[in-house]
PDB file of C-alpha atoms in Angstrom:
ATOM      1  CA  MET U   1      20.478  -5.839 -12.971  1.00  0.00           C
ATOM      2  CA  ASP U   2      21.056  -3.650 -15.988  1.00  0.00           C
ATOM      3  CA  THR U   3      17.906  -1.593 -16.579  1.00  0.00           C
ATOM      4  CA  PHE U   4      16.509   0.874 -14.026  1.00  0.00           C
ATOM      5  CA  TYR U   5      13.683   3.384 -13.688  1.00  0.00           C
ATOM      6  CA  ILE U   6      13.512   6.102 -11.012  1.00  0.00           C
ATOM      7  CA  ILE U   7      10.366   7.548  -9.452  1.00  0.00           C
ATOM      8  CA  ALA U   8      10.958  10.818  -7.622  1.00  0.00           C
ATOM      9  CA  ASN U   9       8.800  13.692  -6.407  1.00  0.00           C
ATOM     10  CA  SER U  10       9.375  16.438  -8.971  1.00  0.00           C
ATOM     11  CA  GLN U  11       8.066  19.005  -6.473  1.00  0.00           C
ATOM     12  CA  LYS U  12      10.934  18.410  -4.024  1.00  0.00           C
ATOM     13  CA  GLU U  13      14.448  19.640  -4.748  1.00  0.00           C
ATOM     14  CA  ASP U  14      16.216  17.042  -2.591  1.00  0.00           C
ATOM     15  CA  SER U  15      14.391  14.261  -4.434  1.00  0.00           C
ATOM     16  CA  ILE U  16      15.347  15.670  -7.855  1.00  0.00           C
ATOM     17  CA  ARG U  17      19.008  16.106  -6.856  1.00  0.00           C
ATOM     18  CA  LEU U  18      19.211  12.524  -5.616  1.00  0.00           C
ATOM     19  CA  ARG U  19      17.439  11.267  -8.760  1.00  0.00           C
ATOM     20  CA  ASP U  20      20.032  12.942 -10.958  1.00  0.00           C
ATOM     21  CA  ARG U  21      22.939  11.584  -8.914  1.00  0.00           C
ATOM     22  CA  ILE U  22      21.579   8.025  -9.042  1.00  0.00           C
ATOM     23  CA  ALA U  23      20.842   8.199 -12.769  1.00  0.00           C
ATOM     24  CA  GLY U  24      24.329   9.579 -13.462  1.00  0.00           C
ATOM     25  CA  TYR U  25      26.010   6.921 -11.351  1.00  0.00           C
ATOM     26  CA  LEU U  26      24.169   4.073 -13.081  1.00  0.00           C
ATOM     27  CA  ARG U  27      24.916   5.452 -16.544  1.00  0.00           C
ATOM     28  CA  ASP U  28      28.584   5.875 -15.671  1.00  0.00           C
ATOM     29  CA  CYS U  29      28.543   2.162 -14.791  1.00  0.00           C
ATOM     30  CA  GLY U  30      27.204   1.336 -18.242  1.00  0.00           C
ATOM     31  CA  LYS U  31      23.628   0.682 -17.129  1.00  0.00           C
ATOM     32  CA  ILE U  32      20.382   1.941 -18.643  1.00  0.00           C
ATOM     33  CA  CYS U  33      18.441   4.341 -16.461  1.00  0.00           C
ATOM     34  CA  SER U  34      15.380   6.478 -17.192  1.00  0.00           C
ATOM     35  CA  TYR U  35      13.133   8.396 -14.850  1.00  0.00           C
ATOM     36  CA  GLN U  36       9.793  10.065 -14.395  1.00  0.00           C
ATOM     37  CA  GLU U  37       9.948  13.709 -15.433  1.00  0.00           C
ATOM     38  CA  GLU U  38       7.042  14.971 -13.342  1.00  0.00           C
ATOM     39  CA  CYS U  39       4.806  13.897 -10.484  1.00  0.00           C
ATOM     40  CA  VAL U  40       1.223  15.049 -11.163  1.00  0.00           C
ATOM     41  CA  PRO U  41      -1.954  13.268  -9.950  1.00  0.00           C
ATOM     42  CA  GLN U  42      -3.806  11.545 -12.815  1.00  0.00           C
ATOM     43  CA  GLU U  43      -6.560   9.574 -11.068  1.00  0.00           C
ATOM     44  CA  ALA U  44      -8.873   9.608 -14.087  1.00  0.00           C
ATOM     45  CA  ALA U  45      -6.167   7.894 -16.164  1.00  0.00           C
ATOM     46  CA  GLY U  46      -6.214   4.778 -13.980  1.00  0.00           C
ATOM     47  CA  TYR U  47      -3.073   5.609 -12.004  1.00  0.00           C
ATOM     48  CA  ARG U  48      -2.106   8.182  -9.425  1.00  0.00           C
ATOM     49  CA  PHE U  49       1.409   9.467 -10.176  1.00  0.00           C
ATOM     50  CA  THR U  50       3.212   6.921 -12.386  1.00  0.00           C
ATOM     51  CA  ASP U  51       1.920   6.011 -15.832  1.00  0.00           C
ATOM     52  CA  PRO U  52       2.742   2.313 -16.417  1.00  0.00           C
ATOM     53  CA  LYS U  53       2.850   2.934 -20.181  1.00  0.00           C
ATOM     54  CA  LYS U  54       5.819   5.273 -19.752  1.00  0.00           C
ATOM     55  CA  VAL U  55       7.905   2.697 -17.886  1.00  0.00           C
ATOM     56  CA  PRO U  56      10.081   0.811 -20.429  1.00  0.00           C
ATOM     57  CA  GLU U  57       9.125  -2.841 -20.916  1.00  0.00           C
ATOM     58  CA  ASP U  58      12.606  -4.123 -20.073  1.00  0.00           C
ATOM     59  CA  VAL U  59      12.928  -2.345 -16.715  1.00  0.00           C
ATOM     60  CA  GLU U  60      14.136  -4.739 -14.007  1.00  0.00           C
ATOM     61  CA  CYS U  61      14.209  -2.405 -11.027  1.00  0.00           C
ATOM     62  CA  VAL U  62      12.122   0.625 -10.087  1.00  0.00           C
ATOM     63  CA  ILE U  63      13.962   2.874  -7.623  1.00  0.00           C
ATOM     64  CA  VAL U  64      11.515   4.902  -5.544  1.00  0.00           C
ATOM     65  CA  LEU U  65      12.770   8.021  -3.761  1.00  0.00           C
ATOM     66  CA  GLY U  66      10.668   9.015  -0.758  1.00  0.00           C
ATOM     67  CA  GLY U  67       9.016   7.534   2.290  1.00  0.00           C
ATOM     68  CA  ASP U  68       6.836   4.473   2.668  1.00  0.00           C
ATOM     69  CA  GLY U  69       3.853   6.326   1.211  1.00  0.00           C
ATOM     70  CA  THR U  70       5.726   6.920  -2.038  1.00  0.00           C
ATOM     71  CA  VAL U  71       6.699   3.252  -2.264  1.00  0.00           C
ATOM     72  CA  ILE U  72       3.092   2.190  -1.631  1.00  0.00           C
ATOM     73  CA  GLN U  73       1.740   4.502  -4.325  1.00  0.00           C
ATOM     74  CA  ALA U  74       4.330   3.327  -6.850  1.00  0.00           C
ATOM     75  CA  ALA U  75       3.425  -0.298  -6.096  1.00  0.00           C
ATOM     76  CA  ARG U  76      -0.265   0.466  -6.701  1.00  0.00           C
ATOM     77  CA  ASP U  77       0.365   2.370  -9.919  1.00  0.00           C
ATOM     78  CA  LEU U  78       2.627  -0.339 -11.340  1.00  0.00           C
ATOM     79  CA  ALA U  79       0.814  -3.383  -9.991  1.00  0.00           C
ATOM     80  CA  CYS U  80       0.153  -4.464 -13.575  1.00  0.00           C
ATOM     81  CA  ARG U  81       3.901  -4.627 -14.282  1.00  0.00           C
ATOM     82  CA  ASP U  82       6.267  -7.401 -13.218  1.00  0.00           C
ATOM     83  CA  VAL U  83       8.971  -5.201 -11.677  1.00  0.00           C
ATOM     84  CA  ALA U  84      10.874  -5.124  -8.398  1.00  0.00           C
ATOM     85  CA  PHE U  85      10.979  -2.026  -6.186  1.00  0.00           C
ATOM     86  CA  LEU U  86      13.850  -0.554  -4.197  1.00  0.00           C
ATOM     87  CA  GLY U  87      12.843   2.205  -1.786  1.00  0.00           C
ATOM     88  CA  VAL U  88      15.350   4.927  -0.923  1.00  0.00           C
ATOM     89  CA  ASN U  89      14.165   6.555   2.267  1.00  0.00           C
ATOM     90  CA  LEU U  90      13.663  10.307   2.256  1.00  0.00           C
ATOM     91  CA  GLY U  91      10.889  10.086   4.854  1.00  0.00           C
ATOM     92  CA  THR U  92      10.845   9.155   8.527  1.00  0.00           C
ATOM     93  CA  VAL U  93       9.369   5.665   9.024  1.00  0.00           C
ATOM     94  CA  GLY U  94      11.074   3.501   6.430  1.00  0.00           C
ATOM     95  CA  TYR U  95       9.464   0.080   6.866  1.00  0.00           C
ATOM     96  CA  LEU U  96       9.338  -0.351   3.092  1.00  0.00           C
ATOM     97  CA  ALA U  97      12.165   1.946   2.014  1.00  0.00           C
ATOM     98  CA  GLU U  98      15.157  -0.381   2.188  1.00  0.00           C
ATOM     99  CA  ILE U  99      18.064   2.077   2.262  1.00  0.00           C
ATOM    100  CA  GLU U 100      18.882   5.611   3.330  1.00  0.00           C
ATOM    101  CA  ALA U 101      19.816   8.245   0.750  1.00  0.00           C
ATOM    102  CA  LYS U 102      23.487   8.341   1.796  1.00  0.00           C
ATOM    103  CA  GLU U 103      23.810   4.596   1.116  1.00  0.00           C
ATOM    104  CA  TYR U 104      22.751   4.697  -2.525  1.00  0.00           C
ATOM    105  CA  GLU U 105      26.145   3.975  -4.139  1.00  0.00           C
ATOM    106  CA  GLU U 106      26.765   0.863  -2.036  1.00  0.00           C
ATOM    107  CA  ALA U 107      23.191  -0.301  -2.658  1.00  0.00           C
ATOM    108  CA  LEU U 108      23.464   0.163  -6.429  1.00  0.00           C
ATOM    109  CA  ASN U 109      26.741  -1.741  -6.498  1.00  0.00           C
ATOM    110  CA  SER U 110      25.044  -4.653  -4.714  1.00  0.00           C
ATOM    111  CA  LEU U 111      22.193  -4.592  -7.234  1.00  0.00           C
ATOM    112  CA  MET U 112      24.550  -4.615 -10.195  1.00  0.00           C
ATOM    113  CA  ARG U 113      26.467  -7.538  -8.688  1.00  0.00           C
ATOM    114  CA  GLY U 114      23.225  -9.449  -8.121  1.00  0.00           C
ATOM    115  CA  GLU U 115      23.652  -9.411  -4.336  1.00  0.00           C
ATOM    116  CA  TYR U 116      20.028  -9.113  -3.282  1.00  0.00           C
ATOM    117  CA  HIS U 117      16.864 -11.144  -2.800  1.00  0.00           C
ATOM    118  CA  LEU U 118      13.214 -10.433  -3.492  1.00  0.00           C
ATOM    119  CA  GLU U 119      10.467 -10.323  -0.894  1.00  0.00           C
ATOM    120  CA  SER U 120       6.890 -10.811  -2.103  1.00  0.00           C
ATOM    121  CA  ARG U 121       4.109  -8.827  -0.403  1.00  0.00           C
ATOM    122  CA  MET U 122       0.423  -9.572  -0.924  1.00  0.00           C
ATOM    123  CA  MET U 123      -1.936  -6.823  -2.081  1.00  0.00           C
ATOM    124  CA  LEU U 124      -5.676  -6.328  -1.670  1.00  0.00           C
ATOM    125  CA  ASP U 125      -8.251  -6.060  -4.419  1.00  0.00           C
ATOM    126  CA  GLY U 126     -11.306  -4.014  -3.433  1.00  0.00           C
ATOM    127  CA  LYS U 127     -14.561  -3.514  -5.327  1.00  0.00           C
ATOM    128  CA  ALA U 128     -17.176  -1.086  -4.038  1.00  0.00           C
ATOM    129  CA  TYR U 129     -20.791  -1.680  -5.045  1.00  0.00           C
ATOM    130  CA  GLY U 130     -23.651   0.794  -4.964  1.00  0.00           C
ATOM    131  CA  LYS U 131     -27.328   0.206  -5.519  1.00  0.00           C
ATOM    132  CA  ALA U 132     -26.831   0.459  -9.291  1.00  0.00           C
ATOM    133  CA  GLY U 133     -23.742  -1.755  -9.541  1.00  0.00           C
ATOM    134  CA  GLU U 134     -19.977  -1.409  -9.256  1.00  0.00           C
ATOM    135  CA  LEU U 135     -18.780   2.020  -8.092  1.00  0.00           C
ATOM    136  CA  TYR U 136     -15.036   1.632  -7.914  1.00  0.00           C
ATOM    137  CA  HIS U 137     -12.267  -0.939  -8.171  1.00  0.00           C
ATOM    138  CA  SER U 138      -8.664  -0.604  -7.039  1.00  0.00           C
ATOM    139  CA  ARG U 139      -5.765  -2.285  -5.237  1.00  0.00           C
ATOM    140  CA  ALA U 140      -4.014  -1.577  -1.959  1.00  0.00           C
ATOM    141  CA  LEU U 141      -0.695  -2.692  -0.496  1.00  0.00           C
ATOM    142  CA  ASN U 142      -1.340  -1.606   3.094  1.00  0.00           C
ATOM    143  CA  ASP U 143      -5.059  -1.482   3.771  1.00  0.00           C
ATOM    144  CA  ILE U 144      -8.568  -0.568   2.758  1.00  0.00           C
ATOM    145  CA  VAL U 145     -10.333   1.493   5.422  1.00  0.00           C
ATOM    146  CA  ILE U 146     -14.081   2.100   5.631  1.00  0.00           C
ATOM    147  CA  SER U 147     -14.868   4.950   8.019  1.00  0.00           C
ATOM    148  CA  ARG U 148     -17.548   7.420   8.969  1.00  0.00           C
ATOM    149  CA  THR U 149     -17.949  10.849   7.405  1.00  0.00           C
ATOM    150  CA  GLY U 150     -19.529  14.008   8.718  1.00  0.00           C
ATOM    151  CA  GLY U 151     -20.661  14.227  12.335  1.00  0.00           C
ATOM    152  CA  LEU U 152     -19.395  12.298  15.334  1.00  0.00           C
ATOM    153  CA  ARG U 153     -21.590   9.223  15.132  1.00  0.00           C
ATOM    154  CA  ILE U 154     -20.946   5.511  14.984  1.00  0.00           C
ATOM    155  CA  ILE U 155     -21.674   3.363  11.935  1.00  0.00           C
ATOM    156  CA  ASN U 156     -22.994  -0.181  11.899  1.00  0.00           C
ATOM    157  CA  PHE U 157     -20.602  -2.313   9.833  1.00  0.00           C
ATOM    158  CA  GLN U 158     -21.851  -5.775   8.901  1.00  0.00           C
ATOM    159  CA  ILE U 159     -19.024  -8.208   8.160  1.00  0.00           C
ATOM    160  CA  PHE U 160     -19.417 -11.218   5.879  1.00  0.00           C
ATOM    161  CA  VAL U 161     -16.676 -13.767   5.134  1.00  0.00           C
ATOM    162  CA  ASN U 162     -16.969 -15.957   2.036  1.00  0.00           C
ATOM    163  CA  GLY U 163     -20.592 -14.930   1.700  1.00  0.00           C
ATOM    164  CA  ARG U 164     -21.540 -15.855   5.274  1.00  0.00           C
ATOM    165  CA  TYR U 165     -22.420 -13.385   8.013  1.00  0.00           C
ATOM    166  CA  LEU U 166     -19.688 -13.133  10.667  1.00  0.00           C
ATOM    167  CA  LYS U 167     -20.615 -10.257  12.978  1.00  0.00           C
ATOM    168  CA  SER U 168     -21.476  -6.563  13.182  1.00  0.00           C
ATOM    169  CA  TYR U 169     -19.412  -3.768  14.667  1.00  0.00           C
ATOM    170  CA  ASN U 170     -20.761  -0.444  15.855  1.00  0.00           C
ATOM    171  CA  ALA U 171     -17.621   1.595  15.330  1.00  0.00           C
ATOM    172  CA  ASP U 172     -15.998   4.628  13.771  1.00  0.00           C
ATOM    173  CA  GLY U 173     -14.616   2.459  11.007  1.00  0.00           C
ATOM    174  CA  MET U 174     -13.154  -0.853   9.844  1.00  0.00           C
ATOM    175  CA  ILE U 175      -9.640  -1.620   8.647  1.00  0.00           C
ATOM    176  CA  ILE U 176      -9.003  -4.517   6.281  1.00  0.00           C
ATOM    177  CA  SER U 177      -5.233  -4.864   6.262  1.00  0.00           C
ATOM    178  CA  THR U 178      -2.484  -6.930   4.677  1.00  0.00           C
ATOM    179  CA  PRO U 179       0.459  -8.121   6.782  1.00  0.00           C
ATOM    180  CA  THR U 180       2.466  -5.255   5.261  1.00  0.00           C
ATOM    181  CA  GLY U 181      -0.138  -2.811   6.570  1.00  0.00           C
ATOM    182  CA  SER U 182      -0.269  -4.393  10.017  1.00  0.00           C
ATOM    183  CA  THR U 183       2.279  -1.841  11.314  1.00  0.00           C
ATOM    184  CA  GLY U 184       0.246   1.101   9.960  1.00  0.00           C
ATOM    185  CA  TYR U 185      -3.289   2.197  10.841  1.00  0.00           C
ATOM    186  CA  ASN U 186      -4.079  -1.353  11.957  1.00  0.00           C
ATOM    187  CA  LEU U 187      -1.458  -1.102  14.712  1.00  0.00           C
ATOM    188  CA  SER U 188      -2.719   2.323  15.808  1.00  0.00           C
ATOM    189  CA  ALA U 189      -6.235   0.868  16.138  1.00  0.00           C
ATOM    190  CA  GLY U 190      -5.000  -1.939  18.384  1.00  0.00           C
ATOM    191  CA  GLY U 191      -4.669  -4.622  15.711  1.00  0.00           C
ATOM    192  CA  PRO U 192      -1.978  -7.327  15.681  1.00  0.00           C
ATOM    193  CA  ILE U 193       1.470  -6.989  14.142  1.00  0.00           C
ATOM    194  CA  VAL U 194       2.036  -9.680  11.503  1.00  0.00           C
ATOM    195  CA  GLU U 195       5.205 -10.780   9.710  1.00  0.00           C
ATOM    196  CA  PRO U 196       4.926  -9.023   6.327  1.00  0.00           C
ATOM    197  CA  GLY U 197       5.542 -12.109   4.208  1.00  0.00           C
ATOM    198  CA  ALA U 198       2.511 -13.891   5.665  1.00  0.00           C
ATOM    199  CA  ASP U 199      -0.622 -14.647   3.637  1.00  0.00           C
ATOM    200  CA  MET U 200      -3.606 -13.391   5.631  1.00  0.00           C
ATOM    201  CA  LEU U 201      -6.195 -10.650   6.065  1.00  0.00           C
ATOM    202  CA  LEU U 202      -6.627  -8.603   9.236  1.00  0.00           C
ATOM    203  CA  VAL U 203     -10.039  -7.177  10.118  1.00  0.00           C
ATOM    204  CA  THR U 204      -9.768  -4.490  12.809  1.00  0.00           C
ATOM    205  CA  PRO U 205     -12.499  -2.148  14.126  1.00  0.00           C
ATOM    206  CA  ILE U 206     -11.714   1.518  14.781  1.00  0.00           C
ATOM    207  CA  CYS U 207     -12.958   2.700  18.193  1.00  0.00           C
ATOM    208  CA  ALA U 208     -15.626   0.008  18.432  1.00  0.00           C
ATOM    209  CA  HIS U 209     -18.402   0.705  20.943  1.00  0.00           C
ATOM    210  CA  SER U 210     -18.019  -2.639  22.686  1.00  0.00           C
ATOM    211  CA  VAL U 211     -15.540  -4.027  25.188  1.00  0.00           C
ATOM    212  CA  ASN U 212     -15.618  -7.354  23.339  1.00  0.00           C
ATOM    213  CA  ALA U 213     -14.674  -6.008  19.907  1.00  0.00           C
ATOM    214  CA  ARG U 214     -11.399  -7.494  18.716  1.00  0.00           C
ATOM    215  CA  SER U 215      -9.434  -7.899  15.514  1.00  0.00           C
ATOM    216  CA  ILE U 216     -10.039 -11.005  13.438  1.00  0.00           C
ATOM    217  CA  VAL U 217      -7.243 -12.738  11.509  1.00  0.00           C
ATOM    218  CA  LEU U 218      -8.369 -14.557   8.360  1.00  0.00           C
ATOM    219  CA  SER U 219      -6.735 -16.673   5.696  1.00  0.00           C
ATOM    220  CA  GLY U 220      -5.402 -14.916   2.632  1.00  0.00           C
ATOM    221  CA  GLU U 221      -7.870 -16.959   0.589  1.00  0.00           C
ATOM    222  CA  ASP U 222     -10.915 -15.588   2.420  1.00  0.00           C
ATOM    223  CA  VAL U 223     -13.149 -12.912   0.898  1.00  0.00           C
ATOM    224  CA  VAL U 224     -14.339 -10.135   3.211  1.00  0.00           C
ATOM    225  CA  GLU U 225     -17.477  -8.107   2.529  1.00  0.00           C
ATOM    226  CA  VAL U 226     -18.283  -4.970   4.535  1.00  0.00           C
ATOM    227  CA  VAL U 227     -21.873  -3.719   4.305  1.00  0.00           C
ATOM    228  CA  ILE U 228     -22.915  -0.305   5.632  1.00  0.00           C
ATOM    229  CA  GLY U 229     -25.765  -1.049   8.027  1.00  0.00           C
ATOM    230  CA  PRO U 230     -28.776   1.135   8.875  1.00  0.00           C
ATOM    231  CA  GLY U 231     -28.417   4.055  11.232  1.00  0.00           C
ATOM    232  CA  ARG U 232     -30.551   4.908  14.257  1.00  0.00           C
ATOM    233  CA  LYS U 233     -34.260   4.966  13.457  1.00  0.00           C
ATOM    234  CA  THR U 234     -33.357   3.460  10.042  1.00  0.00           C
ATOM    235  CA  LYS U 235     -31.633   6.689   9.061  1.00  0.00           C
ATOM    236  CA  GLU U 236     -29.366   6.375   6.015  1.00  0.00           C
ATOM    237  CA  GLU U 237     -25.720   6.533   7.006  1.00  0.00           C
ATOM    238  CA  GLN U 238     -22.721   7.502   4.912  1.00  0.00           C
ATOM    239  CA  ALA U 239     -19.181   6.144   5.002  1.00  0.00           C
ATOM    240  CA  VAL U 240     -16.080   6.439   2.850  1.00  0.00           C
ATOM    241  CA  ALA U 241     -13.729   3.652   1.728  1.00  0.00           C
ATOM    242  CA  THR U 242     -10.091   4.647   1.205  1.00  0.00           C
ATOM    243  CA  PHE U 243      -7.350   2.624  -0.491  1.00  0.00           C
ATOM    244  CA  ASP U 244      -3.957   3.028   1.200  1.00  0.00           C
ATOM    245  CA  GLY U 245      -5.154   6.321   2.664  1.00  0.00           C
ATOM    246  CA  ASP U 246      -5.419   7.910  -0.750  1.00  0.00           C
ATOM    247  CA  THR U 247      -8.198   7.102  -3.218  1.00  0.00           C
ATOM    248  CA  ALA U 248     -11.685   7.342  -1.703  1.00  0.00           C
ATOM    249  CA  VAL U 249     -15.211   6.252  -2.631  1.00  0.00           C
ATOM    250  CA  THR U 250     -18.433   7.106  -0.773  1.00  0.00           C
ATOM    251  CA  LEU U 251     -20.829   4.376   0.416  1.00  0.00           C
ATOM    252  CA  VAL U 252     -24.288   4.708   1.987  1.00  0.00           C
ATOM    253  CA  THR U 253     -26.503   2.331   3.944  1.00  0.00           C
ATOM    254  CA  GLY U 254     -27.021  -0.918   2.055  1.00  0.00           C
ATOM    255  CA  GLU U 255     -23.943  -0.471  -0.130  1.00  0.00           C
ATOM    256  CA  ARG U 256     -20.871  -2.642   0.271  1.00  0.00           C
ATOM    257  CA  ILE U 257     -17.250  -3.262  -0.521  1.00  0.00           C
ATOM    258  CA  VAL U 258     -15.822  -6.701  -1.297  1.00  0.00           C
ATOM    259  CA  ILE U 259     -12.142  -7.249  -0.455  1.00  0.00           C
ATOM    260  CA  ARG U 260      -9.938 -10.192  -1.387  1.00  0.00           C
ATOM    261  CA  LYS U 261      -6.292 -10.978  -1.988  1.00  0.00           C
ATOM    262  CA  SER U 262      -5.147  -9.499  -5.278  1.00  0.00           C
ATOM    263  CA  GLY U 263      -3.779 -11.635  -8.065  1.00  0.00           C
ATOM    264  CA  ARG U 264      -0.792  -9.263  -8.076  1.00  0.00           C
ATOM    265  CA  ASN U 265       2.001  -9.078  -5.511  1.00  0.00           C
ATOM    266  CA  THR U 266       4.527  -6.352  -4.819  1.00  0.00           C
ATOM    267  CA  LYS U 267       8.154  -7.448  -5.108  1.00  0.00           C
ATOM    268  CA  LEU U 268      10.510  -5.557  -2.780  1.00  0.00           C
ATOM    269  CA  ILE U 269      14.273  -5.744  -3.147  1.00  0.00           C
ATOM    270  CA  LYS U 270      16.125  -6.669   0.055  1.00  0.00           C
ATOM    271  CA  LEU U 271      19.815  -5.851   0.251  1.00  0.00           C
ATOM    272  CA  ASN U 272      20.583  -6.737   3.854  1.00  0.00           C
ATOM    273  CA  ASP U 273      19.865  -9.477   6.335  1.00  0.00           C
ATOM    274  CA  ARG U 274      17.970  -7.335   8.829  1.00  0.00           C
ATOM    275  CA  SER U 275      14.896  -9.240   9.935  1.00  0.00           C
ATOM    276  CA  PHE U 276      11.443  -7.735  10.213  1.00  0.00           C
ATOM    277  CA  LEU U 277      11.650  -8.094  14.005  1.00  0.00           C
ATOM    278  CA  GLU U 278      14.928  -6.171  14.105  1.00  0.00           C
ATOM    279  CA  ILE U 279      13.450  -3.330  12.058  1.00  0.00           C
ATOM    280  CA  LEU U 280      10.285  -3.372  14.151  1.00  0.00           C
ATOM    281  CA  SER U 281      12.244  -3.203  17.387  1.00  0.00           C
ATOM    282  CA  LYS U 282      14.205  -0.203  16.115  1.00  0.00           C
ATOM    283  CA  LYS U 283      11.117   1.664  14.872  1.00  0.00           C
ATOM    284  CA  LEU U 284       9.130   1.005  18.047  1.00  0.00           C
ATOM    285  CA  LYS U 285      12.147   1.921  20.162  1.00  0.00           C
TER     286      LYS U 285
END
C-alpha cells in the first residue's frame, strides 16, 4: 500500500498526536498520507463526520484512530467508497480496531510490505416509511434498533419477512443485527453470537413480554420489515429507529422500516492470525 488517509477525533489530544506521528512515519517512508482536519457532525450533508468527497480517489487504506464506534461511523460515512479500513484502538472494546496504538509502526510496516488480508463484513440498508412515503434511508454496520420512546410501556412490533407475516413481539424494542453486530446490543439482549464473516440477519427482541420470545436467524438474502403495531385501546404508539446507535428517525403506529443486506460491504484489514473465537474469548474473559 502506498496511499493512506487518517480519520482522527480532532477534539482529543491523544488522537491528534497519534495522527501526526503516523502521518510523519508514512511520509518518511515515501508514502502519501493525508488526514481529516476536523471532526464535526454534518448529518444534513449525507455523512456524519467524514466527507467522502474530501478523501482522495486513490486512497487504498483509511486508518481510523479510536474505538469500535469510530470505525463503525467511518465505515458508514465512506460506504460509497471502495477502501479498506484499519482500526487503531484508542477505546476499550476493540473488536473492530485491529491494533493497539503502541503497535502502529509494526502494523504500518506490514501494510507497506503487503503482509495483510482483507475481511469483508456485510452492512444493512434500512428505509423508514411514514404515512406519506419514505422518511429516512441509511446504512448500518452493526445494527438497526427500533425501540420505544417516552414512558415505560411495551410496543407491539409486527415482523414480516420477504413480505410475509412472521410473528409479533410485545417488547421494549427490536434489534436487526449483522454478524458484526452480534457481539454488541444483540448479545446484551440475549441474542446469538455469530462469526462476523457470515451472511445472515439476526432478529432479536429487547425485553419481550413472553417466555417464548427468542431470536430468529435469517438468511442474508431475506428482507425484514418491522411495523409499529397499535397500542392498548388502539392508542397510537411511538418508537424510534436508530442506525448503529447514532442516527435516529421517529415512527408511529402503522409506520414501518424495511431492512435488507446492503449492496456495500465494509473491508477490514487483518494483520494477524488471531481468530474471531480467540478475540471473543479474551474480551468475554
